[in-house]
Amino acid sequence: MESGGRPSLCQFILLGTTSVVTAALYSVYRQKARVSQELKGAKKVHLGEDLKSILSEAPGKCVPYAVIEAVRSVKETLNSQFVENCKGVIQRLTLQEHKMVWNRTTHLWNDCSKIIHQRTNTVPFDLVPHEDGVDVAVRVLKPLDSVDLGLETVYEKFHPSIQSFTDVIGHYISGERPKGIQETEEMLKVGATLTGVGELVLDNNSVRLQPPKQGMQYYLSSQDFDSLLQRQESSVRLWKVLALVFGFATCATLFFILRKQYLQRQERLRLKQMQEEFQEHEAQLLSRAKPEDRESLKSACVVCLSSFKSCVFLECGHVCSCTECYRALPEPKKCPICRQAITRVIPLYNS
């Protein structure tokens, strides 16, 4: 604590940091909980012959948030650049640079990666039911807006960097050591099961699945709906625990600061009361003493009132005690007047 009973700068920084982190974690928790509740409230729709009639009777010919579990069907496909007979409807090619970077704070080499190039190709595709003979399809719009696209890695290769001796020396001097380039191909393959969660709309006798409105999240996941919901609920529990832990830390920090404030205030009140009692007692002694003894009482030690003051306490500067009473003070030694810690003692000589 600083002088005057004010909280220190470190305590303010600690309280501010925990408060900000708690608020951010609580905000993320609320967002995750909202997403989980929206998923629970999504309407499960079966891809059957009655799908169009259900949508035509719905307000605005749409279901704002619906769940569809179906198999992808396509007219056009994308061929993998590296794997034969691998076809899909979404293809993502990524080049990622890996290197070691010198950390000047920890004096360690840290792994660092950066995407230097990424390209995503798509073709239109439909969702169709698992059952054969059902003539219904749902066209998927804006699949790249999905938060859980569920692409499968079909090809991955790491190309290590080739360095000469001068390159190695230069990299050590610059603080960056290239490791190599990782090449990855991900695809949404043809024929696999897909769970779509979004807005289901009937438009000109065709059914579309598109990103929902009102801030709801859009899913095109390779997981089934129950697994998707369970993963969201697990995420909600994790963020809730983190928010509670940091909330408790914030409360504990605030309690610690307030308790320190209270104890220091009580100490100031006690010292003030002791000073008032001492001044009152000294005034009574001076009033009772003979005129020739009053001057000697003013110079008497405030502890024993028998010996003369012979010490100057630093850093407070009070002259209030004799040498014997100073030596008898308990450790850590504090000034009897202001209770400030005594760092040095200077002998006082009366001429």
JSON list of C-alpha atoms in Angstrom, two decimals, residues 102-304:
[
{"chain": "A", "resi": 102, "resn": "TRP", "atom": "CA", "xyz": [13.95, -15.73, -31.62]},
{"chain": "A", "resi": 103, "resn": "ASN", "atom": "CA", "xyz": [12.10, -14.33, -28.60]},
{"chain": "A", "resi": 104, "resn": "ARG", "atom": "CA", "xyz": [14.18, -11.53, -27.10]},
{"chain": "A", "resi": 105, "resn": "THR", "atom": "CA", "xyz": [12.23, -11.69, -23.83]},
{"chain": "A", "resi": 106, "resn": "THR", "atom": "CA", "xyz": [12.49, -15.42, -23.04]},
{"chain": "A", "resi": 107, "resn": "HIS", "atom": "CA", "xyz": [15.69, -15.95, -25.10]},
{"chain": "A", "resi": 108, "resn": "LEU", "atom": "CA", "xyz": [14.18, -19.02, -26.75]},
{"chain": "A", "resi": 109, "resn": "TRP", "atom": "CA", "xyz": [13.36, -20.05, -30.32]},
{"chain": "A", "resi": 110, "resn": "ASN", "atom": "CA", "xyz": [9.58, -20.25, -30.84]},
{"chain": "A", "resi": 111, "resn": "ASP", "atom": "CA", "xyz": [7.68, -22.02, -33.63]},
{"chain": "A", "resi": 112, "resn": "CYS", "atom": "CA", "xyz": [5.77, -19.63, -35.88]},
{"chain": "A", "resi": 113, "resn": "SER", "atom": "CA", "xyz": [3.54, -20.33, -38.88]},
{"chain": "A", "resi": 114, "resn": "LYS", "atom": "CA", "xyz": [1.90, -18.05, -41.43]},
{"chain": "A", "resi": 115, "resn": "ILE", "atom": "CA", "xyz": [-0.44, -18.74, -44.36]},
{"chain": "A", "resi": 116, "resn": "ILE", "atom": "CA", "xyz": [1.23, -17.26, -47.42]},
{"chain": "A", "resi": 117, "resn": "HIS", "atom": "CA", "xyz": [-1.37, -18.41, -49.96]},
{"chain": "A", "resi": 118, "resn": "GLN", "atom": "CA", "xyz": [-4.85, -19.91, -49.83]},
{"chain": "A", "resi": 119, "resn": "ARG", "atom": "CA", "xyz": [-7.38, -20.55, -52.57]},
{"chain": "A", "resi": 120, "resn": "THR", "atom": "CA", "xyz": [-10.87, -22.03, -52.22]},
{"chain": "A", "resi": 121, "resn": "ASN", "atom": "CA", "xyz": [-12.83, -23.45, -55.17]},
{"chain": "A", "resi": 122, "resn": "THR", "atom": "CA", "xyz": [-16.53, -24.37, -55.03]},
{"chain": "A", "resi": 123, "resn": "VAL", "atom": "CA", "xyz": [-19.22, -25.74, -57.34]},
{"chain": "A", "resi": 124, "resn": "PRO", "atom": "CA", "xyz": [-23.00, -25.70, -56.73]},
{"chain": "A", "resi": 125, "resn": "PHE", "atom": "CA", "xyz": [-24.29, -28.78, -54.90]},
{"chain": "A", "resi": 126, "resn": "ASP", "atom": "CA", "xyz": [-27.53, -30.14, -53.44]},
{"chain": "A", "resi": 127, "resn": "LEU", "atom": "CA", "xyz": [-28.54, -32.11, -50.37]},
{"chain": "A", "resi": 128, "resn": "VAL", "atom": "CA", "xyz": [-30.67, -35.17, -51.05]},
{"chain": "A", "resi": 129, "resn": "PRO", "atom": "CA", "xyz": [-32.26, -37.71, -48.64]},
{"chain": "A", "resi": 130, "resn": "HIS", "atom": "CA", "xyz": [-30.68, -41.03, -47.75]},
{"chain": "A", "resi": 131, "resn": "GLU", "atom": "CA", "xyz": [-33.69, -42.94, -49.07]},
{"chain": "A", "resi": 132, "resn": "ASP", "atom": "CA", "xyz": [-33.78, -43.85, -52.76]},
{"chain": "A", "resi": 133, "resn": "GLY", "atom": "CA", "xyz": [-36.77, -42.90, -54.86]},
{"chain": "A", "resi": 134, "resn": "VAL", "atom": "CA", "xyz": [-37.50, -39.58, -53.07]},
{"chain": "A", "resi": 135, "resn": "ASP", "atom": "CA", "xyz": [-37.42, -36.80, -55.64]},
{"chain": "A", "resi": 136, "resn": "VAL", "atom": "CA", "xyz": [-36.45, -33.82, -53.49]},
{"chain": "A", "resi": 137, "resn": "ALA", "atom": "CA", "xyz": [-33.23, -31.80, -53.29]},
{"chain": "A", "resi": 138, "resn": "VAL", "atom": "CA", "xyz": [-32.07, -28.80, -51.32]},
{"chain": "A", "resi": 139, "resn": "ARG", "atom": "CA", "xyz": [-29.67, -26.38, -53.01]},
{"chain": "A", "resi": 140, "resn": "VAL", "atom": "CA", "xyz": [-26.93, -25.13, -50.64]},
{"chain": "A", "resi": 141, "resn": "LEU", "atom": "CA", "xyz": [-26.14, -21.41, -50.97]},
{"chain": "A", "resi": 142, "resn": "LYS", "atom": "CA", "xyz": [-22.99, -19.63, -49.73]},
{"chain": "A", "resi": 143, "resn": "PRO", "atom": "CA", "xyz": [-21.32, -22.70, -48.20]},
{"chain": "A", "resi": 144, "resn": "LEU", "atom": "CA", "xyz": [-18.16, -20.73, -47.38]},
{"chain": "A", "resi": 145, "resn": "ASP", "atom": "CA", "xyz": [-20.17, -18.64, -44.86]},
{"chain": "A", "resi": 146, "resn": "SER", "atom": "CA", "xyz": [-20.52, -21.76, -42.71]},
{"chain": "A", "resi": 147, "resn": "VAL", "atom": "CA", "xyz": [-18.71, -21.68, -39.35]},
{"chain": "A", "resi": 148, "resn": "ASP", "atom": "CA", "xyz": [-18.16, -25.46, -39.42]},
{"chain": "A", "resi": 149, "resn": "LEU", "atom": "CA", "xyz": [-17.44, -26.52, -42.99]},
{"chain": "A", "resi": 150, "resn": "GLY", "atom": "CA", "xyz": [-15.89, -29.86, -42.06]},
{"chain": "A", "resi": 151, "resn": "LEU", "atom": "CA", "xyz": [-13.36, -30.14, -44.86]},
{"chain": "A", "resi": 152, "resn": "GLU", "atom": "CA", "xyz": [-11.32, -33.33, -45.00]},
{"chain": "A", "resi": 153, "resn": "THR", "atom": "CA", "xyz": [-7.56, -33.19, -45.55]},
{"chain": "A", "resi": 154, "resn": "VAL", "atom": "CA", "xyz": [-6.80, -35.34, -48.60]},
{"chain": "A", "resi": 155, "resn": "TYR", "atom": "CA", "xyz": [-3.19, -34.30, -49.19]},
{"chain": "A", "resi": 156, "resn": "GLU", "atom": "CA", "xyz": [-0.45, -32.87, -46.99]},
{"chain": "A", "resi": 157, "resn": "LYS", "atom": "CA", "xyz": [3.26, -32.51, -47.67]},
{"chain": "A", "resi": 158, "resn": "PHE", "atom": "CA", "xyz": [6.03, -30.56, -45.98]},
{"chain": "A", "resi": 159, "resn": "HIS", "atom": "CA", "xyz": [8.80, -29.08, -48.14]},
{"chain": "A", "resi": 160, "resn": "PRO", "atom": "CA", "xyz": [11.84, -28.36, -45.91]},
{"chain": "A", "resi": 161, "resn": "SER", "atom": "CA", "xyz": [13.91, -25.30, -46.77]},
{"chain": "A", "resi": 162, "resn": "ILE", "atom": "CA", "xyz": [17.41, -25.85, -48.13]},
{"chain": "A", "resi": 163, "resn": "GLN", "atom": "CA", "xyz": [19.96, -23.50, -46.53]},
{"chain": "A", "resi": 164, "resn": "SER", "atom": "CA", "xyz": [23.61, -22.83, -47.12]},
{"chain": "A", "resi": 165, "resn": "PHE", "atom": "CA", "xyz": [26.07, -22.06, -44.32]},
{"chain": "A", "resi": 166, "resn": "THR", "atom": "CA", "xyz": [25.88, -18.31, -45.01]},
{"chain": "A", "resi": 167, "resn": "ASP", "atom": "CA", "xyz": [22.08, -18.53, -44.92]},
{"chain": "A", "resi": 168, "resn": "VAL", "atom": "CA", "xyz": [22.22, -20.19, -41.49]},
{"chain": "A", "resi": 169, "resn": "ILE", "atom": "CA", "xyz": [24.52, -17.45, -40.14]},
{"chain": "A", "resi": 170, "resn": "GLY", "atom": "CA", "xyz": [22.25, -14.76, -41.58]},
{"chain": "A", "resi": 171, "resn": "HIS", "atom": "CA", "xyz": [19.15, -16.34, -40.08]},
{"chain": "A", "resi": 172, "resn": "TYR", "atom": "CA", "xyz": [20.75, -16.49, -36.62]},
{"chain": "A", "resi": 173, "resn": "ILE", "atom": "CA", "xyz": [21.67, -12.81, -36.90]},
{"chain": "A", "resi": 174, "resn": "SER", "atom": "CA", "xyz": [18.19, -11.77, -38.12]},
{"chain": "A", "resi": 175, "resn": "GLY", "atom": "CA", "xyz": [16.40, -13.91, -35.51]},
{"chain": "A", "resi": 176, "resn": "GLU", "atom": "CA", "xyz": [14.34, -15.92, -38.04]},
{"chain": "A", "resi": 177, "resn": "ARG", "atom": "CA", "xyz": [15.10, -19.50, -39.16]},
{"chain": "A", "resi": 178, "resn": "PRO", "atom": "CA", "xyz": [12.88, -20.83, -41.98]},
{"chain": "A", "resi": 179, "resn": "LYS", "atom": "CA", "xyz": [11.85, -24.47, -41.55]},
{"chain": "A", "resi": 180, "resn": "GLY", "atom": "CA", "xyz": [9.90, -24.99, -44.77]},
{"chain": "A", "resi": 181, "resn": "ILE", "atom": "CA", "xyz": [6.57, -24.78, -46.59]},
{"chain": "A", "resi": 182, "resn": "GLN", "atom": "CA", "xyz": [3.61, -27.03, -45.83]},
{"chain": "A", "resi": 183, "resn": "GLU", "atom": "CA", "xyz": [1.27, -27.76, -48.75]},
{"chain": "A", "resi": 184, "resn": "THR", "atom": "CA", "xyz": [-2.27, -28.88, -47.88]},
{"chain": "A", "resi": 185, "resn": "GLU", "atom": "CA", "xyz": [-5.36, -29.79, -49.88]},
{"chain": "A", "resi": 186, "resn": "GLU", "atom": "CA", "xyz": [-8.74, -30.06, -48.16]},
{"chain": "A", "resi": 187, "resn": "MET", "atom": "CA", "xyz": [-11.96, -31.14, -49.83]},
{"chain": "A", "resi": 188, "resn": "LEU", "atom": "CA", "xyz": [-15.62, -31.64, -49.15]},
{"chain": "A", "resi": 189, "resn": "LYS", "atom": "CA", "xyz": [-15.96, -35.01, -50.84]},
{"chain": "A", "resi": 190, "resn": "VAL", "atom": "CA", "xyz": [-18.85, -36.16, -52.98]},
{"chain": "A", "resi": 191, "resn": "GLY", "atom": "CA", "xyz": [-21.32, -38.60, -51.43]},
{"chain": "A", "resi": 192, "resn": "ALA", "atom": "CA", "xyz": [-20.67, -38.12, -47.72]},
{"chain": "A", "resi": 193, "resn": "THR", "atom": "CA", "xyz": [-23.36, -37.25, -45.16]},
{"chain": "A", "resi": 194, "resn": "LEU", "atom": "CA", "xyz": [-23.69, -33.59, -44.23]},
{"chain": "A", "resi": 195, "resn": "THR", "atom": "CA", "xyz": [-25.65, -31.81, -41.50]},
{"chain": "A", "resi": 196, "resn": "GLY", "atom": "CA", "xyz": [-26.94, -28.41, -42.57]},
{"chain": "A", "resi": 197, "resn": "VAL", "atom": "CA", "xyz": [-28.31, -25.84, -40.11]},
{"chain": "A", "resi": 198, "resn": "GLY", "atom": "CA", "xyz": [-29.64, -22.63, -41.58]},
{"chain": "A", "resi": 199, "resn": "GLU", "atom": "CA", "xyz": [-32.62, -20.93, -43.17]},
{"chain": "A", "resi": 200, "resn": "LEU", "atom": "CA", "xyz": [-34.75, -23.22, -45.35]},
{"chain": "A", "resi": 201, "resn": "VAL", "atom": "CA", "xyz": [-36.60, -21.34, -48.10]},
{"chain": "A", "resi": 202, "resn": "LEU", "atom": "CA", "xyz": [-39.04, -22.36, -50.85]},
{"chain": "A", "resi": 203, "resn": "ASP", "atom": "CA", "xyz": [-38.51, -20.22, -53.95]},
{"chain": "A", "resi": 204, "resn": "ASN", "atom": "CA", "xyz": [-40.08, -20.98, -57.36]},
{"chain": "A", "resi": 205, "resn": "ASN", "atom": "CA", "xyz": [-40.66, -24.64, -56.54]},
{"chain": "A", "resi": 206, "resn": "SER", "atom": "CA", "xyz": [-37.03, -25.10, -55.46]},
{"chain": "A", "resi": 207, "resn": "VAL", "atom": "CA", "xyz": [-35.79, -25.48, -51.89]},
{"chain": "A", "resi": 208, "resn": "ARG", "atom": "CA", "xyz": [-32.71, -23.58, -50.71]},
{"chain": "A", "resi": 209, "resn": "LEU", "atom": "CA", "xyz": [-30.58, -23.76, -47.58]},
{"chain": "A", "resi": 210, "resn": "GLN", "atom": "CA", "xyz": [-28.92, -20.41, -46.92]},
{"chain": "A", "resi": 211, "resn": "PRO", "atom": "CA", "xyz": [-27.26, -18.46, -44.07]},
{"chain": "A", "resi": 212, "resn": "PRO", "atom": "CA", "xyz": [-29.88, -17.54, -41.43]},
{"chain": "A", "resi": 213, "resn": "LYS", "atom": "CA", "xyz": [-30.78, -14.01, -40.44]},
{"chain": "A", "resi": 214, "resn": "GLN", "atom": "CA", "xyz": [-30.76, -12.31, -37.01]},
{"chain": "A", "resi": 215, "resn": "GLY", "atom": "CA", "xyz": [-27.13, -13.24, -36.32]},
{"chain": "A", "resi": 216, "resn": "MET", "atom": "CA", "xyz": [-27.69, -17.00, -36.11]},
{"chain": "A", "resi": 217, "resn": "GLN", "atom": "CA", "xyz": [-24.82, -19.24, -37.15]},
{"chain": "A", "resi": 218, "resn": "TYR", "atom": "CA", "xyz": [-24.73, -21.26, -40.35]},
{"chain": "A", "resi": 219, "resn": "TYR", "atom": "CA", "xyz": [-23.48, -24.88, -40.22]},
{"chain": "A", "resi": 220, "resn": "LEU", "atom": "CA", "xyz": [-22.48, -27.40, -42.87]},
{"chain": "A", "resi": 221, "resn": "SER", "atom": "CA", "xyz": [-20.89, -30.06, -40.70]},
{"chain": "A", "resi": 222, "resn": "SER", "atom": "CA", "xyz": [-19.73, -33.61, -41.30]},
{"chain": "A", "resi": 223, "resn": "GLN", "atom": "CA", "xyz": [-20.89, -34.43, -37.75]},
{"chain": "A", "resi": 224, "resn": "ASP", "atom": "CA", "xyz": [-24.43, -35.47, -36.96]},
{"chain": "A", "resi": 225, "resn": "PHE", "atom": "CA", "xyz": [-26.67, -32.94, -35.22]},
{"chain": "A", "resi": 226, "resn": "ASP", "atom": "CA", "xyz": [-26.42, -34.54, -31.76]},
{"chain": "A", "resi": 227, "resn": "SER", "atom": "CA", "xyz": [-22.60, -34.45, -31.87]},
{"chain": "A", "resi": 228, "resn": "LEU", "atom": "CA", "xyz": [-22.67, -30.86, -33.11]},
{"chain": "A", "resi": 229, "resn": "LEU", "atom": "CA", "xyz": [-24.99, -29.84, -30.26]},
{"chain": "A", "resi": 230, "resn": "GLN", "atom": "CA", "xyz": [-22.90, -31.73, -27.70]},
{"chain": "A", "resi": 231, "resn": "ARG", "atom": "CA", "xyz": [-19.74, -29.96, -28.86]},
{"chain": "A", "resi": 232, "resn": "GLN", "atom": "CA", "xyz": [-21.42, -26.57, -28.49]},
{"chain": "A", "resi": 233, "resn": "GLU", "atom": "CA", "xyz": [-22.65, -27.42, -24.98]},
{"chain": "A", "resi": 234, "resn": "SER", "atom": "CA", "xyz": [-19.15, -28.56, -23.98]},
{"chain": "A", "resi": 235, "resn": "SER", "atom": "CA", "xyz": [-17.79, -25.24, -25.23]},
{"chain": "A", "resi": 236, "resn": "VAL", "atom": "CA", "xyz": [-20.43, -23.38, -23.19]},
{"chain": "A", "resi": 237, "resn": "ARG", "atom": "CA", "xyz": [-19.44, -25.26, -20.02]},
{"chain": "A", "resi": 238, "resn": "LEU", "atom": "CA", "xyz": [-15.75, -24.53, -20.60]},
{"chain": "A", "resi": 239, "resn": "TRP", "atom": "CA", "xyz": [-16.28, -20.78, -21.04]},
{"chain": "A", "resi": 240, "resn": "LYS", "atom": "CA", "xyz": [-18.63, -20.73, -18.05]},
{"chain": "A", "resi": 241, "resn": "VAL", "atom": "CA", "xyz": [-15.96, -22.29, -15.83]},
{"chain": "A", "resi": 242, "resn": "LEU", "atom": "CA", "xyz": [-13.33, -19.83, -17.09]},
{"chain": "A", "resi": 243, "resn": "ALA", "atom": "CA", "xyz": [-15.66, -16.88, -16.46]},
{"chain": "A", "resi": 244, "resn": "LEU", "atom": "CA", "xyz": [-16.41, -18.13, -12.93]},
{"chain": "A", "resi": 245, "resn": "VAL", "atom": "CA", "xyz": [-12.72, -18.66, -12.13]},
{"chain": "A", "resi": 246, "resn": "PHE", "atom": "CA", "xyz": [-11.70, -15.18, -13.26]},
{"chain": "A", "resi": 247, "resn": "GLY", "atom": "CA", "xyz": [-14.82, -13.70, -11.64]},
{"chain": "A", "resi": 248, "resn": "PHE", "atom": "CA", "xyz": [-13.78, -15.26, -8.34]},
{"chain": "A", "resi": 249, "resn": "ALA", "atom": "CA", "xyz": [-10.24, -13.92, -8.85]},
{"chain": "A", "resi": 250, "resn": "THR", "atom": "CA", "xyz": [-11.65, -10.42, -9.43]},
{"chain": "A", "resi": 251, "resn": "CYS", "atom": "CA", "xyz": [-13.78, -10.64, -6.29]},
{"chain": "A", "resi": 252, "resn": "ALA", "atom": "CA", "xyz": [-10.82, -11.94, -4.27]},
{"chain": "A", "resi": 253, "resn": "THR", "atom": "CA", "xyz": [-8.61, -9.09, -5.52]},
{"chain": "A", "resi": 254, "resn": "LEU", "atom": "CA", "xyz": [-11.27, -6.52, -4.68]},
{"chain": "A", "resi": 255, "resn": "PHE", "atom": "CA", "xyz": [-11.76, -8.06, -1.22]},
{"chain": "A", "resi": 256, "resn": "PHE", "atom": "CA", "xyz": [-7.99, -8.00, -0.61]},
{"chain": "A", "resi": 257, "resn": "ILE", "atom": "CA", "xyz": [-7.74, -4.30, -1.57]},
{"chain": "A", "resi": 258, "resn": "LEU", "atom": "CA", "xyz": [-10.78, -3.32, 0.52]},
{"chain": "A", "resi": 259, "resn": "ARG", "atom": "CA", "xyz": [-9.49, -5.33, 3.50]},
{"chain": "A", "resi": 260, "resn": "LYS", "atom": "CA", "xyz": [-6.11, -3.61, 3.25]},
{"chain": "A", "resi": 261, "resn": "GLN", "atom": "CA", "xyz": [-7.88, -0.25, 3.09]},
{"chain": "A", "resi": 262, "resn": "TYR", "atom": "CA", "xyz": [-9.99, -1.11, 6.14]},
{"chain": "A", "resi": 263, "resn": "LEU", "atom": "CA", "xyz": [-7.03, -2.34, 8.22]},
{"chain": "A", "resi": 264, "resn": "GLN", "atom": "CA", "xyz": [-4.96, 0.72, 7.35]},
{"chain": "A", "resi": 265, "resn": "ARG", "atom": "CA", "xyz": [-7.85, 3.02, 8.23]},
{"chain": "A", "resi": 266, "resn": "GLN", "atom": "CA", "xyz": [-8.26, 1.23, 11.57]},
{"chain": "A", "resi": 267, "resn": "GLU", "atom": "CA", "xyz": [-4.53, 1.62, 12.19]},
{"chain": "A", "resi": 268, "resn": "ARG", "atom": "CA", "xyz": [-4.69, 5.35, 11.41]},
{"chain": "A", "resi": 269, "resn": "LEU", "atom": "CA", "xyz": [-7.64, 5.78, 13.79]},
{"chain": "A", "resi": 270, "resn": "ARG", "atom": "CA", "xyz": [-5.79, 3.88, 16.53]},
{"chain": "A", "resi": 271, "resn": "LEU", "atom": "CA", "xyz": [-2.66, 5.98, 16.09]},
{"chain": "A", "resi": 272, "resn": "LYS", "atom": "CA", "xyz": [-4.69, 9.16, 16.10]},
{"chain": "A", "resi": 273, "resn": "GLN", "atom": "CA", "xyz": [-6.37, 8.07, 19.32]},
{"chain": "A", "resi": 274, "resn": "MET", "atom": "CA", "xyz": [-2.99, 7.22, 20.90]},
{"chain": "A", "resi": 275, "resn": "GLN", "atom": "CA", "xyz": [-1.61, 10.63, 19.92]},
{"chain": "A", "resi": 276, "resn": "GLU", "atom": "CA", "xyz": [-4.62, 12.39, 21.38]},
{"chain": "A", "resi": 277, "resn": "GLU", "atom": "CA", "xyz": [-4.31, 10.38, 24.61]},
{"chain": "A", "resi": 278, "resn": "PHE", "atom": "CA", "xyz": [-0.59, 11.12, 24.78]},
{"chain": "A", "resi": 279, "resn": "GLN", "atom": "CA", "xyz": [-1.14, 14.85, 24.19]},
{"chain": "A", "resi": 280, "resn": "GLU", "atom": "CA", "xyz": [-3.88, 14.89, 26.80]},
{"chain": "A", "resi": 281, "resn": "HIS", "atom": "CA", "xyz": [-1.68, 13.05, 29.29]},
{"chain": "A", "resi": 282, "resn": "GLU", "atom": "CA", "xyz": [1.23, 15.36, 28.57]},
{"chain": "A", "resi": 283, "resn": "ALA", "atom": "CA", "xyz": [-0.99, 18.40, 29.02]},
{"chain": "A", "resi": 284, "resn": "GLN", "atom": "CA", "xyz": [-2.19, 17.06, 32.37]},
{"chain": "A", "resi": 285, "resn": "LEU", "atom": "CA", "xyz": [1.39, 16.48, 33.54]},
{"chain": "A", "resi": 286, "resn": "LEU", "atom": "CA", "xyz": [2.42, 19.97, 32.46]},
{"chain": "A", "resi": 287, "resn": "SER", "atom": "CA", "xyz": [-0.56, 21.54, 34.22]},
{"chain": "A", "resi": 288, "resn": "ARG", "atom": "CA", "xyz": [0.25, 19.72, 37.47]},
{"chain": "A", "resi": 289, "resn": "ALA", "atom": "CA", "xyz": [3.98, 20.28, 37.35]},
{"chain": "A", "resi": 290, "resn": "LYS", "atom": "CA", "xyz": [5.79, 23.18, 38.94]},
{"chain": "A", "resi": 291, "resn": "PRO", "atom": "CA", "xyz": [6.92, 25.95, 36.59]},
{"chain": "A", "resi": 292, "resn": "GLU", "atom": "CA", "xyz": [10.57, 24.95, 36.98]},
{"chain": "A", "resi": 293, "resn": "ASP", "atom": "CA", "xyz": [9.73, 21.28, 36.05]},
{"chain": "A", "resi": 294, "resn": "ARG", "atom": "CA", "xyz": [7.65, 21.98, 32.94]},
{"chain": "A", "resi": 295, "resn": "GLU", "atom": "CA", "xyz": [10.67, 22.51, 30.70]},
{"chain": "A", "resi": 296, "resn": "SER", "atom": "CA", "xyz": [12.16, 19.18, 31.72]},
{"chain": "A", "resi": 297, "resn": "LEU", "atom": "CA", "xyz": [8.83, 17.37, 31.07]},
{"chain": "A", "resi": 298, "resn": "LYS", "atom": "CA", "xyz": [8.76, 18.73, 27.53]},
{"chain": "A", "resi": 299, "resn": "SER", "atom": "CA", "xyz": [12.15, 17.15, 26.96]},
{"chain": "A", "resi": 300, "resn": "ALA", "atom": "CA", "xyz": [11.23, 13.84, 28.62]},
{"chain": "A", "resi": 301, "resn": "CYS", "atom": "CA", "xyz": [11.01, 10.53, 26.72]},
{"chain": "A", "resi": 302, "resn": "VAL", "atom": "CA", "xyz": [7.43, 9.85, 25.65]},
{"chain": "A", "resi": 303, "resn": "VAL", "atom": "CA", "xyz": [7.80, 6.19, 26.64]},
{"chain": "A", "resi": 304, "resn": "CYS", "atom": "CA", "xyz": [9.23, 6.29, 30.16]}
]
